[in-house]
């Protein structure tokens, strides 16, 4: 394995391409799930010092920024998305000094750092909530959450018919008889964003991390902060259905936009092009575009694209709709294939379409890997910003056969909610061929790793022609070198056989790249679009033209210099 120093080197710095104005419009951003990235102290749980030690891997990969999933002080009822203190690091991950050192080292390596912000709910161990419970009904602290009297003769029924995303009622009754709202786990009470103290607190939290050097925030449940006035039942909510879209009384309410306009004024006070990224699950990309208007957030995750199977017609439709929706608001499109909440795309693409984004089937691993590699080259050629989830550069599959007794996803233990199989994409990643946890740390790992991951490790794939890791490194290097890739806001579709996507990307100076993606299970032949630059094929062999025509293998994407 190539050995990398953990000392920061200023070879890229923040004065390079990653730092130019509006860097985020075409950035490649890497998601680190800290508990599963690297463990420095052998307790089986990843930590900030572990992340810091592996930053050179991300520099060498060629990404522009790192998004860190939550590392705040938390009881870990939902893997850190239940925050007890937004200005402290949980001891399992380290300390504020570790966070400061990580940000400084990342900047020295030319990497920006985006931290996760969880404003929809806190932990039930947050000081506000603990005081609200202790002080009882009528406490001013209860007004910062959604406490309500129950329905029924003795208040024994929940205040309304809302259900938790994790399954079961979205309300929990406390000892004094009142109920509190939690759209996720009971340990995650929702804030009341109508209360000015909540807004003031989060403006202060933003400044705390910006002053530490954070380059932006990924906003968890960005669509959920504001609830419909009066908290109406779902069954009586027809008056809030907009343009035929199923807008619920607790998601995607128009009031969230006032919050983000307020936040944007804070971010714009700071130098260095800081950004907001929204996790906003909306019915359509048109609704998503409302979050990224010029005075609000910078980017929003494209979940419609993530949810699209490996099918040419479906992919073209969502690409066109995304670009058409983002263009009027002047925001870049974003593209993502995997994250910490969905089955890894290698496994999804190895299964039949229609199973959703959380599945419990290994499918066809070989087919899934071919399609995943092809999908990566397709994604990285689209205009806008791309997100890479840790381990996808290694071609990791989802671990679908975890024993029930080791699972920790809270939704797994609640009926009728999310499928609860998110643990499979959160298994710690392998760094070396050997060791108790393939180099994840000096000890074991909090979720068991498969026994055949040695050859998927960073060590095994580094320098190996055709490996998925080297494909990512080559693709990101080519994306930097070719101005036609990533930048811009449109694609020029070209004629292609059924099941094949073909489009041209042209740089302002005139240079262009053609992309061809064969989503069928059979090889096709087409006119040579130019000189082959990069292929997703496992052997890495570039297609050769015969009489002006070239073969395009099944489930393969090729970049061409036109």
Coordinates of C-alpha atoms in Angstrom, one line a residue:
X1 CA 0.0 0.0 0.0
X2 CA 1.2 3.5 -0.8
X3 CA 2.1 5.1 2.5
X4 CA 0.9 8.7 3.1
X5 CA 2.1 11.1 5.7
X6 CA -0.5 12.3 8.1
X7 CA 1.2 15.7 8.2
X8 CA -0.6 18.4 6.3
X9 CA 1.1 19.6 3.1
X10 CA 0.2 22.9 1.5
X11 CA 0.5 21.6 -2.1
X12 CA -3.1 22.4 -2.9
X13 CA -4.1 24.9 -0.3
X14 CA -7.3 26.9 -0.4
X15 CA -5.9 29.1 -3.1
X16 CA -6.3 26.4 -5.8
X17 CA -9.2 25.4 -8.0
X18 CA -11.1 24.2 -4.9
X19 CA -11.1 27.8 -3.6
X20 CA -12.1 29.8 -6.6
X21 CA -15.3 31.9 -6.4
X22 CA -18.5 29.8 -6.5
X23 CA -16.3 26.7 -6.0
X24 CA -19.4 24.8 -4.8
X25 CA -21.1 25.0 -8.2
X26 CA -19.0 22.2 -9.6
X27 CA -17.4 20.7 -6.4
X28 CA -17.1 17.0 -5.6
X29 CA -18.0 16.6 -2.0
X30 CA -17.1 13.5 0.0
X31 CA -19.3 12.4 2.8
X32 CA -17.6 11.0 5.9
X33 CA -19.6 9.1 8.4
X34 CA -17.2 9.5 11.3
X35 CA -18.1 6.4 13.3
X36 CA -17.3 4.2 10.3
X37 CA -14.4 6.0 8.6
X38 CA -11.3 5.5 10.8
X39 CA -10.8 4.7 14.5
X40 CA -7.7 6.1 16.2
X41 CA -8.0 4.6 19.7
X42 CA -9.1 1.0 19.2
X43 CA -12.5 1.3 20.8
X44 CA -14.2 0.1 17.6
X45 CA -15.8 3.5 16.9
X46 CA -14.5 5.9 14.3
X47 CA -13.4 9.4 15.6
X48 CA -12.2 12.8 14.5
X49 CA -8.5 11.9 15.0
X50 CA -9.1 8.9 12.7
X51 CA -10.7 11.1 10.1
X52 CA -7.8 13.5 10.4
X53 CA -5.2 10.8 9.9
X54 CA -6.9 9.7 6.6
X55 CA -7.4 13.1 5.0
X56 CA -4.5 12.5 2.6
X57 CA -6.6 9.7 1.1
X58 CA -9.3 12.3 0.2
X59 CA -6.7 14.7 -1.2
X60 CA -5.3 12.0 -3.4
X61 CA -8.8 10.9 -4.4
X62 CA -9.3 14.4 -5.8
X63 CA -12.4 15.7 -3.9
X64 CA -12.9 19.4 -3.1
X65 CA -14.7 19.2 0.3
X66 CA -15.5 16.8 3.1
X67 CA -19.0 16.7 4.7
X68 CA -18.9 15.3 8.2
X69 CA -22.0 13.5 9.6
X70 CA -22.8 14.6 13.2
X71 CA -20.1 14.3 15.9
X72 CA -21.8 16.5 18.5
X73 CA -22.4 15.4 22.1
X74 CA -25.2 12.9 21.9
X75 CA -26.6 9.8 23.6
X76 CA -26.4 8.2 20.1
X77 CA -30.0 7.1 20.0
X78 CA -29.9 7.8 16.3
X79 CA -26.2 7.7 15.5
X80 CA -25.6 11.3 16.6
X81 CA -28.7 12.8 14.9
X82 CA -30.0 13.3 18.4
X83 CA -27.9 16.2 19.6
X84 CA -27.6 17.1 23.3
X85 CA -25.1 19.9 22.9
X86 CA -24.4 21.6 19.5
X87 CA -21.2 23.3 20.7
X88 CA -19.5 20.2 22.1
X89 CA -17.9 17.1 20.5
X90 CA -19.1 13.7 21.9
X91 CA -16.2 12.0 23.8
X92 CA -16.6 9.0 21.6
X93 CA -15.4 11.1 18.7
X94 CA -12.9 13.3 20.5
X95 CA -12.9 16.9 21.6
X96 CA -13.3 20.4 20.2
X97 CA -9.5 20.6 19.9
X98 CA -9.7 17.5 17.6
X99 CA -12.4 19.3 15.5
X100 CA -10.3 22.4 15.3
X101 CA -7.2 20.3 14.2
X102 CA -9.2 18.4 11.6
X103 CA -10.5 21.6 10.0
X104 CA -7.0 23.2 10.0
X105 CA -5.4 20.1 8.5
X106 CA -8.1 19.8 5.9
X107 CA -7.6 23.4 4.8
X108 CA -3.8 22.8 4.6
X109 CA -4.6 19.9 2.2
X110 CA -6.9 22.0 0.1
X111 CA -10.1 20.4 1.4
X112 CA -13.1 22.4 2.7
X113 CA -15.1 21.1 5.6
X114 CA -18.9 21.0 5.8
X115 CA -20.4 20.1 9.2
X116 CA -23.9 18.5 9.7
X117 CA -26.5 20.7 11.4
X118 CA -29.6 19.1 13.0
X119 CA -32.1 21.9 13.5
X120 CA -35.4 20.0 13.3
X121 CA -35.0 18.2 16.6
X122 CA -32.7 17.8 19.6
X123 CA -31.9 14.9 21.9
X124 CA -34.3 14.3 24.8
X125 CA -31.1 14.8 26.8
X126 CA -30.7 18.4 25.6
X127 CA -30.7 20.8 28.6
X128 CA -33.8 22.6 27.3
X129 CA -35.8 19.4 27.0
X130 CA -34.7 18.1 30.4
X131 CA -35.7 21.3 32.0
X132 CA -39.0 21.3 30.2
X133 CA -39.8 17.9 31.6
X134 CA -38.7 18.8 35.1
X135 CA -40.6 22.1 35.3
X136 CA -43.9 20.5 34.1
X137 CA -46.9 21.9 32.2
X138 CA -46.8 25.7 31.7
X139 CA -43.0 25.8 31.7
X140 CA -41.6 28.4 29.2
X141 CA -39.1 25.7 28.1
X142 CA -42.0 23.5 26.8
X143 CA -42.9 26.3 24.4
X144 CA -39.6 25.6 22.6
X145 CA -40.8 22.2 21.7
X146 CA -44.3 20.9 20.7
X147 CA -46.0 19.9 23.9
X148 CA -49.8 19.4 23.7
X149 CA -52.7 18.0 25.7
X150 CA -54.0 14.7 24.4
X151 CA -57.3 13.8 23.0
X152 CA -59.9 11.6 24.6
X153 CA -61.7 11.8 27.9
X154 CA -58.5 11.7 29.9
X155 CA -56.1 12.9 27.2
X156 CA -55.1 9.3 26.6
X157 CA -54.9 9.7 22.8
X158 CA -52.2 11.6 20.8
X159 CA -53.0 15.2 19.9
X160 CA -53.3 14.3 16.2
X161 CA -52.8 11.4 13.8
X162 CA -49.2 12.1 12.7
X163 CA -46.9 9.2 12.5
X164 CA -43.1 9.0 13.0
X165 CA -40.9 8.5 10.0
X166 CA -39.4 5.6 12.1
X167 CA -42.8 4.1 12.6
X168 CA -45.6 4.4 15.2
X169 CA -47.1 7.6 16.6
X170 CA -45.2 10.9 16.3
X171 CA -46.2 11.6 19.9
X172 CA -45.0 10.4 23.3
X173 CA -46.8 11.0 26.5
X174 CA -44.9 12.1 29.6
X175 CA -45.6 11.4 33.3
X176 CA -47.7 14.6 33.8
X177 CA -50.1 13.7 31.0
X178 CA -48.9 16.0 28.2
X179 CA -47.6 14.7 24.9
X180 CA -44.5 15.9 22.8
X181 CA -44.0 15.7 19.1
X182 CA -41.1 13.7 17.5
X183 CA -41.2 13.1 13.8
X184 CA -38.4 10.6 14.3
X185 CA -37.4 8.6 17.4
X186 CA -39.0 9.4 20.8
X187 CA -35.5 10.5 21.9
X188 CA -35.6 13.2 19.2
X189 CA -38.2 15.8 20.2
X190 CA -39.0 18.4 17.5
X191 CA -38.2 22.0 18.1
X192 CA -40.9 24.6 17.8
X193 CA -39.5 27.0 15.3
X194 CA -42.3 29.6 16.0
X195 CA -40.5 30.3 19.2
X196 CA -37.9 33.1 18.9
X197 CA -35.4 31.5 21.3
X198 CA -35.0 28.5 18.9
X199 CA -34.2 30.8 16.0
X200 CA -31.8 32.8 18.2
X201 CA -30.0 29.7 19.4
X202 CA -29.4 28.3 15.9
X203 CA -28.1 31.6 14.7
X204 CA -25.6 31.5 17.5
X205 CA -24.7 27.8 16.7
X206 CA -24.0 28.8 13.1
X207 CA -21.6 31.5 14.2
X208 CA -19.8 29.1 16.6
X209 CA -18.8 26.7 13.8
X210 CA -18.2 29.4 11.2
X211 CA -15.8 31.1 13.7
X212 CA -14.0 27.7 14.1
X213 CA -13.5 27.6 10.3
X214 CA -16.3 25.4 9.0
X215 CA -16.9 26.1 5.3
X216 CA -20.6 25.3 5.4
X217 CA -23.4 23.2 6.7
X218 CA -25.4 20.3 5.5
X219 CA -28.9 20.9 7.0
X220 CA -30.6 17.7 8.2
X221 CA -34.3 17.4 7.6
X222 CA -34.3 20.9 6.0
X223 CA -37.9 20.4 4.9
X224 CA -39.2 19.7 8.3
X225 CA -38.6 22.7 10.6
X226 CA -42.0 24.4 10.2
X227 CA -45.2 22.6 10.9
X228 CA -48.7 23.7 9.7
X229 CA -50.5 26.1 12.0
X230 CA -52.6 24.2 14.5
X231 CA -50.9 20.9 13.8
X232 CA -53.9 19.6 11.8
X233 CA -54.6 15.9 11.3
X234 CA -53.3 14.4 8.1
X235 CA -56.9 13.5 7.1
X236 CA -58.0 17.1 7.3
X237 CA -55.1 18.6 5.4
X238 CA -56.5 18.9 1.9
X239 CA -56.3 22.7 2.0
X240 CA -52.5 22.6 2.0
X241 CA -52.1 20.3 -1.0
X242 CA -50.3 22.5 -3.5
X243 CA -50.5 22.0 -7.3
X244 CA -51.4 18.3 -6.8
X245 CA -48.3 17.6 -4.7
X246 CA -48.8 15.7 -1.5
X247 CA -47.5 18.4 0.9
X248 CA -47.9 17.2 4.5
X249 CA -48.6 19.4 7.5
X250 CA -45.1 18.6 8.9
X251 CA -42.9 18.6 5.8
X252 CA -42.0 21.1 3.1
X253 CA -44.0 24.0 4.6
X254 CA -43.4 27.4 3.0
X255 CA -42.3 28.9 6.4
X256 CA -39.0 27.2 6.2
X257 CA -37.8 29.6 3.6
X258 CA -37.9 32.6 5.9
X259 CA -35.6 30.7 8.2
X260 CA -33.1 30.0 5.5
X261 CA -33.2 33.6 4.2
X262 CA -32.2 34.7 7.8
X263 CA -29.4 32.2 7.9
X264 CA -28.1 33.2 4.5
X265 CA -27.4 36.8 5.8
X266 CA -25.2 35.3 8.5
X267 CA -23.2 33.1 6.1
X268 CA -22.7 36.0 3.7
X269 CA -20.9 38.0 6.5
X270 CA -18.1 35.5 6.4
X271 CA -15.3 35.3 3.8
X272 CA -14.3 32.3 1.8
X273 CA -17.5 31.3 0.0
X274 CA -19.2 29.3 2.8
X275 CA -22.3 27.3 1.8
X276 CA -25.5 25.6 2.9
X277 CA -26.6 22.2 1.6
X278 CA -30.2 21.1 2.2
X279 CA -31.4 17.6 2.9
X280 CA -34.9 18.4 1.6
X281 CA -37.1 15.4 0.7
X282 CA -39.8 17.1 -1.5
X283 CA -42.4 15.6 -3.9
X284 CA -40.7 17.1 -7.0
X285 CA -37.5 18.7 -8.1
X286 CA -39.5 21.9 -8.7
X287 CA -40.3 22.0 -5.0
X288 CA -36.6 21.4 -4.2
X289 CA -35.6 24.4 -6.3
X290 CA -37.4 26.6 -3.9
X291 CA -34.8 25.9 -1.3
X292 CA -31.9 27.2 -3.5
X293 CA -33.2 30.5 -4.6
X294 CA -30.5 33.2 -4.7
X295 CA -31.2 34.5 -1.1
X296 CA -31.6 31.1 0.5
X297 CA -29.4 27.9 0.4
X298 CA -26.7 27.0 -2.1
X299 CA -27.4 23.4 -2.9
X300 CA -30.0 20.7 -2.2
X301 CA -29.6 17.0 -2.5
X302 CA -31.1 15.5 -5.6
X303 CA -33.0 12.5 -4.1
X304 CA -35.1 12.1 -7.3
X305 CA -31.8 11.2 -9.1
X306 CA -30.6 8.9 -6.3
X307 CA -33.9 7.0 -6.4
X308 CA -33.7 6.4 -10.2
X309 CA -32.7 2.9 -11.3
X310 CA -30.1 2.2 -14.0
X311 CA -32.4 2.9 -17.0
X312 CA -31.6 5.3 -19.8
X313 CA -35.1 6.7 -20.3
X314 CA -35.7 7.3 -16.6
X315 CA -32.2 8.8 -16.1
X316 CA -32.7 11.2 -19.0
X317 CA -36.0 12.3 -17.7
X318 CA -34.7 13.1 -14.2
X319 CA -31.6 14.8 -15.5
X320 CA -33.7 17.1 -17.8
X321 CA -36.2 17.9 -15.0
X322 CA -33.4 18.6 -12.5
X323 CA -31.5 21.0 -14.9
X324 CA -34.8 22.7 -16.0
X325 CA -35.8 23.2 -12.4
X326 CA -32.5 24.6 -11.1
X327 CA -31.8 26.9 -14.1
X328 CA -34.5 29.5 -13.2
X329 CA -33.2 30.0 -9.7
X330 CA -29.5 30.1 -10.8
X331 CA -28.5 27.1 -8.6
X332 CA -26.3 24.2 -9.6
X333 CA -27.8 20.8 -9.8
X334 CA -26.4 18.1 -7.4
X335 CA -26.0 14.4 -8.2
X336 CA -25.7 11.6 -5.6
X337 CA -25.8 7.9 -5.8
X338 CA -25.4 6.8 -2.1
X339 CA -25.4 8.1 1.4
X340 CA -25.7 6.9 5.0
X341 CA -29.5 6.4 4.8
X342 CA -29.9 4.3 1.7
X343 CA -28.6 0.9 0.4
X344 CA -25.3 1.4 -1.4
X345 CA -25.9 1.8 -5.2
X346 CA -23.7 -1.1 -6.1
X347 CA -26.3 -3.4 -4.3
X348 CA -29.3 -1.4 -5.5
X349 CA -28.2 -1.7 -9.1
X350 CA -27.6 -5.4 -8.7
X351 CA -31.3 -5.9 -7.9
X352 CA -34.4 -5.4 -10.0
X353 CA -35.9 -1.9 -10.1
X354 CA -38.8 -1.0 -7.9
X355 CA -37.4 -2.2 -4.6
X356 CA -36.8 1.3 -3.2
X357 CA -33.7 2.7 -1.7
X358 CA -33.5 0.4 1.3
X359 CA -33.4 -3.3 0.4
X360 CA -32.2 -6.5 2.0
X361 CA -31.0 -8.5 -0.9
X362 CA -27.4 -8.8 -2.2
X363 CA -28.8 -9.3 -5.8
X364 CA -26.1 -9.8 -8.5
X365 CA -22.9 -8.3 -7.1
X366 CA -21.0 -8.4 -10.4
X367 CA -23.8 -6.7 -12.3
X368 CA -24.2 -4.2 -9.5
X369 CA -20.5 -3.3 -9.6
X370 CA -20.5 -2.8 -13.4
X371 CA -23.5 -0.6 -13.2
X372 CA -22.2 1.3 -10.2
X373 CA -19.0 2.1 -12.0
X374 CA -20.9 3.2 -15.1
X375 CA -23.2 5.3 -13.1
X376 CA -20.3 7.0 -11.4
X377 CA -18.8 8.2 -14.7
X378 CA -22.3 9.3 -15.8
X379 CA -22.8 11.3 -12.6
X380 CA -19.4 13.0 -12.7
X381 CA -20.0 14.2 -16.2
X382 CA -23.2 16.0 -15.4
X383 CA -23.2 19.8 -14.8
X384 CA -23.2 20.8 -11.2
X385 CA -21.9 19.3 -8.0
X386 CA -21.4 15.6 -7.1
X387 CA -21.5 13.8 -3.8
X388 CA -19.5 10.7 -3.0
X389 CA -20.3 8.6 0.0
X390 CA -17.4 7.0 1.9
X391 CA -16.5 3.6 0.5
X392 CA -18.2 3.9 -2.8
X393 CA -14.8 4.7 -4.3
X394 CA -13.9 1.2 -3.2
X395 CA -17.0 -0.4 -4.8
X396 CA -18.3 -1.5 -1.5
X397 CA -21.6 -3.4 -1.5
X398 CA -24.2 -3.0 1.2
X399 CA -23.8 -5.5 4.0
X400 CA -27.3 -7.1 3.8
X401 CA -26.8 -10.1 6.0
X402 CA -25.9 -8.4 9.3
X403 CA -27.3 -10.5 12.2
X404 CA -30.3 -9.0 13.8
X405 CA -28.6 -8.8 17.2
X406 CA -25.9 -6.4 15.9
X407 CA -28.2 -3.9 14.2
X408 CA -28.5 -0.4 15.7
X409 CA -30.7 1.5 13.3
X410 CA -33.5 2.8 15.5
X411 CA -36.1 2.4 12.7
X412 CA -35.3 -1.3 12.6
X413 CA -36.9 -1.7 16.0
X414 CA -40.1 0.2 15.2
X415 CA -42.9 -1.1 13.1
X416 CA -44.3 0.5 9.9
X417 CA -41.6 3.1 9.6
X418 CA -38.4 3.1 7.4
X419 CA -37.3 -0.3 6.4
X420 CA -34.6 -0.1 9.1
X421 CA -31.8 -1.6 7.1
X422 CA -29.5 1.5 7.1
X423 CA -26.8 -0.4 9.1
X424 CA -25.7 -2.1 6.0
X425 CA -24.3 1.0 4.4
X426 CA -22.7 2.1 7.6
X427 CA -20.3 -0.8 8.2
X428 CA -16.8 0.6 8.7
X429 CA -14.7 0.8 5.6
X430 CA -11.5 -1.3 4.9
X431 CA -8.2 0.4 4.6
X432 CA -5.7 -2.5 4.6
X433 CA -5.7 -6.2 3.6
X434 CA -5.0 -7.4 7.2
X435 CA -5.6 -6.4 10.8
X436 CA -8.6 -6.9 13.1
X437 CA -10.7 -4.4 11.2
X438 CA -8.9 -4.1 7.9
X439 CA -7.1 -1.0 9.1
X440 CA -10.2 0.8 10.3
X441 CA -8.6 0.8 13.7
X442 CA -6.3 -1.1 16.0
X443 CA -9.3 -3.1 17.4
X444 CA -12.6 -4.4 16.1
X445 CA -15.4 -2.4 14.6
X446 CA -18.8 -1.3 16.0
X447 CA -20.6 -3.2 13.1
X448 CA -19.0 -6.4 11.8
X449 CA -17.2 -6.3 8.5
X450 CA -17.6 -9.1 5.9
X451 CA -14.8 -11.6 5.8
X452 CA -14.0 -11.0 2.1
X453 CA -13.3 -7.2 2.2
X454 CA -9.5 -7.5 2.1
X455 CA -9.3 -7.1 -1.6
X456 CA -11.7 -4.2 -1.5
X457 CA -9.5 -2.2 0.8
X458 CA -7.6 1.0 -0.1
X459 CA -4.3 -0.9 0.2
X460 CA -5.4 -3.7 -2.2
X461 CA -6.8 -1.3 -4.8
X462 CA -4.2 1.4 -4.8
X463 CA -2.1 1.2 -8.0
X464 CA -4.1 -1.7 -9.3
X465 CA -5.2 -1.0 -12.9
X466 CA -8.9 -1.2 -13.4
X467 CA -9.7 -1.1 -9.7
X468 CA -12.7 1.0 -8.6
X469 CA -10.5 3.2 -6.5
X470 CA -8.2 4.0 -9.5
X471 CA -11.3 4.6 -11.6
X472 CA -12.5 7.3 -9.2
X473 CA -9.0 8.9 -9.0
X474 CA -8.7 9.0 -12.8
X475 CA -12.3 10.3 -13.2
X476 CA -11.8 13.1 -10.7
X477 CA -8.4 14.1 -12.2
X478 CA -10.0 14.2 -15.7
X479 CA -12.9 16.2 -14.3
X480 CA -10.4 18.8 -13.0
X481 CA -8.5 18.8 -16.2
X482 CA -11.5 19.1 -18.6
X483 CA -13.4 22.3 -18.2
X484 CA -16.3 20.8 -20.1
X485 CA -17.0 18.4 -17.2
X486 CA -18.9 19.5 -14.1
X487 CA -19.3 23.2 -15.0
X488 CA -22.2 24.7 -16.8
X489 CA -25.9 24.1 -16.5
X490 CA -27.0 22.0 -19.5
X491 CA -26.3 19.0 -21.6
X492 CA -26.6 18.5 -25.4
X493 CA -28.4 15.2 -26.0
X494 CA -27.2 13.2 -29.0
X495 CA -28.8 10.5 -31.1
X496 CA -28.2 7.1 -29.6
X497 CA -29.6 3.5 -29.7
X498 CA -32.4 2.6 -27.4
X499 CA -31.1 2.1 -23.8
X500 CA -28.0 4.3 -24.4
X501 CA -27.5 7.9 -23.2
X502 CA -25.3 10.1 -25.3
X503 CA -24.6 13.8 -24.7
X504 CA -22.0 16.5 -25.3
X505 CA -20.6 18.9 -22.7
X506 CA -18.9 22.0 -24.1
X507 CA -16.6 24.3 -22.2
X508 CA -16.8 28.1 -22.8
X509 CA -13.6 28.0 -24.8
X510 CA -15.1 25.4 -27.2
X511 CA -13.5 22.2 -26.0
X512 CA -16.0 19.4 -25.6
X513 CA -16.4 15.9 -24.1
X514 CA -19.0 13.4 -25.2
X515 CA -20.4 10.9 -22.8
X516 CA -22.0 7.6 -23.8
X517 CA -23.7 5.3 -21.2
X518 CA -25.0 1.9 -22.2
X519 CA -27.7 0.9 -19.6
X520 CA -28.6 -2.3 -21.5
X521 CA -27.4 -5.8 -20.8
X522 CA -25.9 -6.1 -24.2
X523 CA -23.1 -4.5 -26.2
X524 CA -24.0 -1.9 -28.8
X525 CA -22.0 -0.4 -31.7
X526 CA -22.2 3.3 -32.5
X527 CA -20.2 5.9 -34.5
X528 CA -17.0 6.9 -32.7
X529 CA -17.7 10.2 -31.0
X530 CA -14.0 11.1 -30.7
X531 CA -10.9 9.9 -28.8
X532 CA -11.7 7.7 -25.8
X533 CA -10.6 9.4 -22.5
X534 CA -11.9 7.0 -19.8
X535 CA -14.1 4.0 -19.5
X536 CA -15.9 2.3 -16.6
X537 CA -15.1 -1.1 -17.9
X538 CA -13.4 -3.3 -15.4
X539 CA -10.3 -3.9 -17.5
X540 CA -9.9 -0.2 -18.2
X541 CA -9.3 -1.0 -21.9
X542 CA -10.5 1.9 -24.0
X543 CA -12.7 1.0 -27.0
X544 CA -11.0 1.0 -30.4
X545 CA -12.8 2.1 -33.6
X546 CA -13.2 0.0 -36.7
X547 CA -14.3 1.8 -39.8
X548 CA -15.4 4.7 -37.7
X549 CA -17.5 2.7 -35.3
X550 CA -16.8 1.6 -31.8
X551 CA -18.3 -1.1 -29.5
X552 CA -19.8 0.0 -26.2
X553 CA -19.9 -2.8 -23.7
X554 CA -23.0 -3.6 -21.7
X555 CA -23.5 -1.4 -18.6
X556 CA -20.5 0.8 -19.4
X557 CA -19.9 4.5 -19.6
X558 CA -17.2 6.1 -21.7
X559 CA -15.9 9.6 -21.9
X560 CA -14.7 10.9 -25.3
X561 CA -12.6 13.9 -26.3
X562 CA -14.7 15.2 -29.1

